[in-house]
Amino acid sequence: MRSLPQISEAEFEVMKVVWNHAPINTTEVTEKLTRTTQWKPKTIQTLLKRLVQKGAVTYEKQGRVFVYTPLVREDEYVNHESDSFLNRYYDGNIVSMVSAYLDSDHLTEQDIVSLNKLLSERSKKEGS
């Protein structure tokens, strides 16, 4: 498995915009993020530059505009981070994690119903 860049929480917010709208130019990224954050355009440009330096996104200059595309797939990055979280806090044991959430009442009744459905579907798929 290839090494994925370390992305900060702020950079991850920028990545979500790039993943959802690529190819996307600097102005479009800025417009989207100024609606959902308190960040100044300069901050957003700095975050984009960091993501380029880290190899998470690339850009192409089209006239006077920079157009960004991701170099890291969203599902790949999220899976990596999920595994990292699970290993760091629960020694890689998903049952321990779910048990901790159940014990702390973080799961709603609807969450439990949804999880049961997912597990049941997975079990049927594994059995066939």
PDB file of N, CA and C in Angstrom, residues 8-78:
ATOM      1  N   SER A   8      -3.961  17.694   7.741  1.00  0.00           N
ATOM      2  CA  SER A   8      -4.547  18.286   8.942  1.00  0.00           C
ATOM      3  C   SER A   8      -6.067  18.377   8.791  1.00  0.00           C
ATOM      4  N   GLU A   9      -6.762  18.690   9.887  1.00  0.00           N
ATOM      5  CA  GLU A   9      -8.223  18.826   9.819  1.00  0.00           C
ATOM      6  C   GLU A   9      -8.628  19.928   8.852  1.00  0.00           C
ATOM      7  N   ALA A  10      -7.919  21.059   8.883  1.00  0.00           N
ATOM      8  CA  ALA A  10      -8.230  22.164   7.974  1.00  0.00           C
ATOM      9  C   ALA A  10      -7.990  21.745   6.523  1.00  0.00           C
ATOM     10  N   GLU A  11      -6.872  21.079   6.276  1.00  0.00           N
ATOM     11  CA  GLU A  11      -6.580  20.598   4.924  1.00  0.00           C
ATOM     12  C   GLU A  11      -7.624  19.590   4.455  1.00  0.00           C
ATOM     13  N   PHE A  12      -8.128  18.793   5.386  1.00  0.00           N
ATOM     14  CA  PHE A  12      -9.160  17.808   5.045  1.00  0.00           C
ATOM     15  C   PHE A  12     -10.434  18.510   4.565  1.00  0.00           C
ATOM     16  N   GLU A  13     -10.775  19.648   5.173  1.00  0.00           N
ATOM     17  CA  GLU A  13     -11.948  20.414   4.729  1.00  0.00           C
ATOM     18  C   GLU A  13     -11.762  20.879   3.284  1.00  0.00           C
ATOM     19  N   VAL A  14     -10.555  21.312   2.953  1.00  0.00           N
ATOM     20  CA  VAL A  14     -10.248  21.718   1.579  1.00  0.00           C
ATOM     21  C   VAL A  14     -10.330  20.500   0.654  1.00  0.00           C
ATOM     22  N   MET A  15      -9.783  19.387   1.102  1.00  0.00           N
ATOM     23  CA  MET A  15      -9.811  18.160   0.287  1.00  0.00           C
ATOM     24  C   MET A  15     -11.242  17.739  -0.023  1.00  0.00           C
ATOM     25  N   LYS A  16     -12.144  17.864   0.943  1.00  0.00           N
ATOM     26  CA  LYS A  16     -13.538  17.474   0.692  1.00  0.00           C
ATOM     27  C   LYS A  16     -14.129  18.285  -0.460  1.00  0.00           C
ATOM     28  N   VAL A  17     -13.806  19.564  -0.522  1.00  0.00           N
ATOM     29  CA  VAL A  17     -14.284  20.406  -1.620  1.00  0.00           C
ATOM     30  C   VAL A  17     -13.660  19.949  -2.937  1.00  0.00           C
ATOM     31  N   VAL A  18     -12.358  19.685  -2.928  1.00  0.00           N
ATOM     32  CA  VAL A  18     -11.679  19.241  -4.145  1.00  0.00           C
ATOM     33  C   VAL A  18     -12.234  17.892  -4.596  1.00  0.00           C
ATOM     34  N   TRP A  19     -12.396  16.953  -3.656  1.00  0.00           N
ATOM     35  CA  TRP A  19     -12.947  15.640  -4.020  1.00  0.00           C
ATOM     36  C   TRP A  19     -14.343  15.769  -4.631  1.00  0.00           C
ATOM     37  N   ASN A  20     -15.162  16.613  -4.055  1.00  0.00           N
ATOM     38  CA  ASN A  20     -16.549  16.713  -4.511  1.00  0.00           C
ATOM     39  C   ASN A  20     -16.738  17.509  -5.797  1.00  0.00           C
ATOM     40  N   HIS A  21     -15.766  18.368  -6.147  1.00  0.00           N
ATOM     41  CA  HIS A  21     -15.994  19.273  -7.269  1.00  0.00           C
ATOM     42  C   HIS A  21     -14.870  19.312  -8.306  1.00  0.00           C
ATOM     43  N   ALA A  22     -13.866  18.458  -8.174  1.00  0.00           N
ATOM     44  CA  ALA A  22     -12.721  18.494  -9.095  1.00  0.00           C
ATOM     45  C   ALA A  22     -13.157  18.165 -10.514  1.00  0.00           C
ATOM     46  N   PRO A  23     -12.514  18.780 -11.491  1.00  0.00           N
ATOM     47  CA  PRO A  23     -11.502  19.822 -11.355  1.00  0.00           C
ATOM     48  C   PRO A  23     -12.143  21.134 -10.898  1.00  0.00           C
ATOM     49  N   ILE A  24     -11.474  21.838  -9.993  1.00  0.00           N
ATOM     50  CA  ILE A  24     -12.031  23.055  -9.400  1.00  0.00           C
ATOM     51  C   ILE A  24     -10.935  24.105  -9.271  1.00  0.00           C
ATOM     52  N   ASN A  25     -11.288  25.355  -9.581  1.00  0.00           N
ATOM     53  CA  ASN A  25     -10.271  26.400  -9.522  1.00  0.00           C
ATOM     54  C   ASN A  25     -10.229  27.067  -8.144  1.00  0.00           C
ATOM     55  N   THR A  26      -9.200  27.860  -7.939  1.00  0.00           N
ATOM     56  CA  THR A  26      -8.964  28.505  -6.644  1.00  0.00           C
ATOM     57  C   THR A  26     -10.164  29.338  -6.212  1.00  0.00           C
ATOM     58  N   THR A  27     -10.738  30.093  -7.131  1.00  0.00           N
ATOM     59  CA  THR A  27     -11.876  30.960  -6.798  1.00  0.00           C
ATOM     60  C   THR A  27     -13.067  30.132  -6.326  1.00  0.00           C
ATOM     61  N   GLU A  28     -13.328  29.026  -7.005  1.00  0.00           N
ATOM     62  CA  GLU A  28     -14.456  28.164  -6.630  1.00  0.00           C
ATOM     63  C   GLU A  28     -14.228  27.528  -5.258  1.00  0.00           C
ATOM     64  N   VAL A  29     -13.006  27.061  -4.998  1.00  0.00           N
ATOM     65  CA  VAL A  29     -12.683  26.489  -3.686  1.00  0.00           C
ATOM     66  C   VAL A  29     -12.906  27.550  -2.609  1.00  0.00           C
ATOM     67  N   THR A  30     -12.414  28.749  -2.866  1.00  0.00           N
ATOM     68  CA  THR A  30     -12.533  29.844  -1.906  1.00  0.00           C
ATOM     69  C   THR A  30     -13.998  30.189  -1.645  1.00  0.00           C
ATOM     70  N   GLU A  31     -14.790  30.287  -2.705  1.00  0.00           N
ATOM     71  CA  GLU A  31     -16.217  30.606  -2.546  1.00  0.00           C
ATOM     72  C   GLU A  31     -16.923  29.561  -1.683  1.00  0.00           C
ATOM     73  N   LYS A  32     -16.653  28.302  -1.945  1.00  0.00           N
ATOM     74  CA  LYS A  32     -17.309  27.230  -1.194  1.00  0.00           C
ATOM     75  C   LYS A  32     -16.894  27.247   0.279  1.00  0.00           C
ATOM     76  N   LEU A  33     -15.605  27.447   0.546  1.00  0.00           N
ATOM     77  CA  LEU A  33     -15.124  27.379   1.932  1.00  0.00           C
ATOM     78  C   LEU A  33     -15.433  28.636   2.743  1.00  0.00           C
ATOM     79  N   THR A  34     -15.548  29.782   2.098  1.00  0.00           N
ATOM     80  CA  THR A  34     -15.903  30.986   2.864  1.00  0.00           C
ATOM     81  C   THR A  34     -17.364  30.948   3.294  1.00  0.00           C
ATOM     82  N   ARG A  35     -18.173  30.114   2.656  1.00  0.00           N
ATOM     83  CA  ARG A  35     -19.568  29.928   3.072  1.00  0.00           C
ATOM     84  C   ARG A  35     -19.680  29.055   4.323  1.00  0.00           C
ATOM     85  N   THR A  36     -18.730  28.134   4.502  1.00  0.00           N
ATOM     86  CA  THR A  36     -18.850  27.157   5.590  1.00  0.00           C
ATOM     87  C   THR A  36     -17.808  27.330   6.698  1.00  0.00           C
ATOM     88  N   THR A  37     -16.853  28.238   6.486  1.00  0.00           N
ATOM     89  CA  THR A  37     -15.806  28.472   7.491  1.00  0.00           C
ATOM     90  C   THR A  37     -15.645  29.973   7.704  1.00  0.00           C
ATOM     91  N   GLN A  38     -14.806  30.330   8.653  1.00  0.00           N
ATOM     92  CA  GLN A  38     -14.475  31.740   8.896  1.00  0.00           C
ATOM     93  C   GLN A  38     -13.148  32.112   8.226  1.00  0.00           C
ATOM     94  N   TRP A  39     -12.646  31.244   7.371  1.00  0.00           N
ATOM     95  CA  TRP A  39     -11.332  31.432   6.778  1.00  0.00           C
ATOM     96  C   TRP A  39     -11.323  32.565   5.768  1.00  0.00           C
ATOM     97  N   LYS A  40     -10.191  33.254   5.723  1.00  0.00           N
ATOM     98  CA  LYS A  40      -9.937  34.289   4.721  1.00  0.00           C
ATOM     99  C   LYS A  40      -9.429  33.599   3.453  1.00  0.00           C
ATOM    100  N   PRO A  41      -9.617  34.220   2.289  1.00  0.00           N
ATOM    101  CA  PRO A  41      -9.122  33.628   1.035  1.00  0.00           C
ATOM    102  C   PRO A  41      -7.634  33.275   1.085  1.00  0.00           C
ATOM    103  N   LYS A  42      -6.830  34.104   1.730  1.00  0.00           N
ATOM    104  CA  LYS A  42      -5.389  33.835   1.818  1.00  0.00           C
ATOM    105  C   LYS A  42      -5.125  32.519   2.570  1.00  0.00           C
ATOM    106  N   THR A  43      -5.896  32.265   3.617  1.00  0.00           N
ATOM    107  CA  THR A  43      -5.764  31.022   4.386  1.00  0.00           C
ATOM    108  C   THR A  43      -6.062  29.820   3.494  1.00  0.00           C
ATOM    109  N   ILE A  44      -7.116  29.920   2.712  1.00  0.00           N
ATOM    110  CA  ILE A  44      -7.515  28.830   1.818  1.00  0.00           C
ATOM    111  C   ILE A  44      -6.434  28.583   0.773  1.00  0.00           C
ATOM    112  N   GLN A  45      -5.872  29.661   0.232  1.00  0.00           N
ATOM    113  CA  GLN A  45      -4.787  29.523  -0.747  1.00  0.00           C
ATOM    114  C   GLN A  45      -3.568  28.851  -0.117  1.00  0.00           C
ATOM    115  N   THR A  46      -3.276  29.207   1.133  1.00  0.00           N
ATOM    116  CA  THR A  46      -2.152  28.576   1.848  1.00  0.00           C
ATOM    117  C   THR A  46      -2.409  27.086   2.030  1.00  0.00           C
ATOM    118  N   LEU A  47      -3.633  26.721   2.398  1.00  0.00           N
ATOM    119  CA  LEU A  47      -3.981  25.307   2.577  1.00  0.00           C
ATOM    120  C   LEU A  47      -3.853  24.551   1.256  1.00  0.00           C
ATOM    121  N   LEU A  48      -4.285  25.158   0.167  1.00  0.00           N
ATOM    122  CA  LEU A  48      -4.139  24.525  -1.148  1.00  0.00           C
ATOM    123  C   LEU A  48      -2.661  24.313  -1.491  1.00  0.00           C
ATOM    124  N   LYS A  49      -1.828  25.310  -1.213  1.00  0.00           N
ATOM    125  CA  LYS A  49      -0.388  25.171  -1.476  1.00  0.00           C
ATOM    126  C   LYS A  49       0.211  24.031  -0.664  1.00  0.00           C
ATOM    127  N   ARG A  50      -0.192  23.923   0.598  1.00  0.00           N
ATOM    128  CA  ARG A  50       0.308  22.830   1.456  1.00  0.00           C
ATOM    129  C   ARG A  50      -0.100  21.478   0.896  1.00  0.00           C
ATOM    130  N   LEU A  51      -1.343  21.386   0.433  1.00  0.00           N
ATOM    131  CA  LEU A  51      -1.827  20.114  -0.124  1.00  0.00           C
ATOM    132  C   LEU A  51      -1.063  19.741  -1.394  1.00  0.00           C
ATOM    133  N   VAL A  52      -0.691  20.741  -2.187  1.00  0.00           N
ATOM    134  CA  VAL A  52       0.132  20.486  -3.369  1.00  0.00           C
ATOM    135  C   VAL A  52       1.507  19.985  -2.930  1.00  0.00           C
ATOM    136  N   GLN A  53       2.106  20.663  -1.942  1.00  0.00           N
ATOM    137  CA  GLN A  53       3.443  20.275  -1.450  1.00  0.00           C
ATOM    138  C   GLN A  53       3.437  18.864  -0.872  1.00  0.00           C
ATOM    139  N   LYS A  54       2.340  18.479  -0.250  1.00  0.00           N
ATOM    140  CA  LYS A  54       2.239  17.149   0.362  1.00  0.00           C
ATOM    141  C   LYS A  54       1.897  16.063  -0.657  1.00  0.00           C
ATOM    142  N   GLY A  55       1.561  16.462  -1.880  1.00  0.00           N
ATOM    143  CA  GLY A  55       1.224  15.470  -2.896  1.00  0.00           C
ATOM    144  C   GLY A  55      -0.205  14.970  -2.814  1.00  0.00           C
ATOM    145  N   ALA A  56      -1.081  15.724  -2.135  1.00  0.00           N
ATOM    146  CA  ALA A  56      -2.490  15.323  -2.030  1.00  0.00           C
ATOM    147  C   ALA A  56      -3.301  15.822  -3.215  1.00  0.00           C
ATOM    148  N   VAL A  57      -2.910  16.977  -3.763  1.00  0.00           N
ATOM    149  CA  VAL A  57      -3.571  17.525  -4.950  1.00  0.00           C
ATOM    150  C   VAL A  57      -2.508  17.995  -5.933  1.00  0.00           C
ATOM    151  N   THR A  58      -2.934  18.144  -7.161  1.00  0.00           N
ATOM    152  CA  THR A  58      -2.073  18.745  -8.173  1.00  0.00           C
ATOM    153  C   THR A  58      -2.865  19.865  -8.820  1.00  0.00           C
ATOM    154  N   TYR A  59      -2.180  20.707  -9.560  1.00  0.00           N
ATOM    155  CA  TYR A  59      -2.882  21.790 -10.235  1.00  0.00           C
ATOM    156  C   TYR A  59      -2.332  21.975 -11.631  1.00  0.00           C
ATOM    157  N   GLU A  60      -3.153  22.626 -12.414  1.00  0.00           N
ATOM    158  CA  GLU A  60      -2.784  22.967 -13.785  1.00  0.00           C
ATOM    159  C   GLU A  60      -3.151  24.431 -13.946  1.00  0.00           C
ATOM    160  N   LYS A  61      -2.247  25.198 -14.508  1.00  0.00           N
ATOM    161  CA  LYS A  61      -2.546  26.607 -14.723  1.00  0.00           C
ATOM    162  C   LYS A  61      -3.295  26.738 -16.038  1.00  0.00           C
ATOM    163  N   GLN A  62      -4.509  27.275 -15.965  1.00  0.00           N
ATOM    164  CA  GLN A  62      -5.332  27.491 -17.155  1.00  0.00           C
ATOM    165  C   GLN A  62      -5.547  28.997 -17.276  1.00  0.00           C
ATOM    166  N   GLY A  63      -4.756  29.629 -18.131  1.00  0.00           N
ATOM    167  CA  GLY A  63      -4.787  31.090 -18.224  1.00  0.00           C
ATOM    168  C   GLY A  63      -4.214  31.677 -16.946  1.00  0.00           C
ATOM    169  N   ARG A  64      -5.023  32.464 -16.262  1.00  0.00           N
ATOM    170  CA  ARG A  64      -4.574  33.073 -15.002  1.00  0.00           C
ATOM    171  C   ARG A  64      -5.095  32.316 -13.783  1.00  0.00           C
ATOM    172  N   VAL A  65      -5.691  31.153 -14.017  1.00  0.00           N
ATOM    173  CA  VAL A  65      -6.367  30.413 -12.947  1.00  0.00           C
ATOM    174  C   VAL A  65      -5.679  29.075 -12.701  1.00  0.00           C
ATOM    175  N   PHE A  66      -5.603  28.690 -11.419  1.00  0.00           N
ATOM    176  CA  PHE A  66      -5.098  27.365 -11.045  1.00  0.00           C
ATOM    177  C   PHE A  66      -6.298  26.440 -10.864  1.00  0.00           C
ATOM    178  N   VAL A  67      -6.245  25.285 -11.511  1.00  0.00           N
ATOM    179  CA  VAL A  67      -7.321  24.296 -11.414  1.00  0.00           C
ATOM    180  C   VAL A  67      -6.761  23.058 -10.714  1.00  0.00           C
ATOM    181  N   TYR A  68      -7.436  22.650  -9.635  1.00  0.00           N
ATOM    182  CA  TYR A  68      -6.943  21.572  -8.769  1.00  0.00           C
ATOM    183  C   TYR A  68      -7.687  20.264  -9.002  1.00  0.00           C
ATOM    184  N   THR A  69      -6.923  19.178  -8.924  1.00  0.00           N
ATOM    185  CA  THR A  69      -7.491  17.828  -8.943  1.00  0.00           C
ATOM    186  C   THR A  69      -6.779  17.004  -7.868  1.00  0.00           C
ATOM    187  N   PRO A  70      -7.489  16.073  -7.251  1.00  0.00           N
ATOM    188  CA  PRO A  70      -6.877  15.267  -6.190  1.00  0.00           C
ATOM    189  C   PRO A  70      -5.926  14.221  -6.747  1.00  0.00           C
ATOM    190  N   LEU A  71      -4.876  13.948  -5.995  1.00  0.00           N
ATOM    191  CA  LEU A  71      -3.962  12.847  -6.311  1.00  0.00           C
ATOM    192  C   LEU A  71      -4.232  11.655  -5.399  1.00  0.00           C
ATOM    193  N   VAL A  72      -5.025  11.891  -4.359  1.00  0.00           N
ATOM    194  CA  VAL A  72      -5.391  10.865  -3.382  1.00  0.00           C
ATOM    195  C   VAL A  72      -6.904  10.676  -3.486  1.00  0.00           C
ATOM    196  N   ARG A  73      -7.331   9.436  -3.609  1.00  0.00           N
ATOM    197  CA  ARG A  73      -8.772   9.164  -3.655  1.00  0.00           C
ATOM    198  C   ARG A  73      -9.382   9.313  -2.265  1.00  0.00           C
ATOM    199  N   GLU A  74     -10.586   9.840  -2.217  1.00  0.00           N
ATOM    200  CA  GLU A  74     -11.262  10.050  -0.938  1.00  0.00           C
ATOM    201  C   GLU A  74     -11.458   8.745  -0.176  1.00  0.00           C
ATOM    202  N   ASP A  75     -11.952   7.708  -0.844  1.00  0.00           N
ATOM    203  CA  ASP A  75     -12.201   6.438  -0.150  1.00  0.00           C
ATOM    204  C   ASP A  75     -10.905   5.842   0.387  1.00  0.00           C
ATOM    205  N   GLU A  76      -9.827   5.975  -0.374  1.00  0.00           N
ATOM    206  CA  GLU A  76      -8.530   5.459   0.060  1.00  0.00           C
ATOM    207  C   GLU A  76      -8.056   6.191   1.327  1.00  0.00           C
ATOM    208  N   TYR A  77      -8.187   7.515   1.317  1.00  0.00           N
ATOM    209  CA  TYR A  77      -7.735   8.309   2.463  1.00  0.00           C
ATOM    210  C   TYR A  77      -8.601   8.039   3.700  1.00  0.00           C
ATOM    211  N   VAL A  78      -9.916   8.015   3.521  1.00  0.00           N
ATOM    212  CA  VAL A  78     -10.822   7.786   4.654  1.00  0.00           C
ATOM    213  C   VAL A  78     -10.606   6.395   5.242  1.00  0.00           C
TER     214      VAL A  78
END
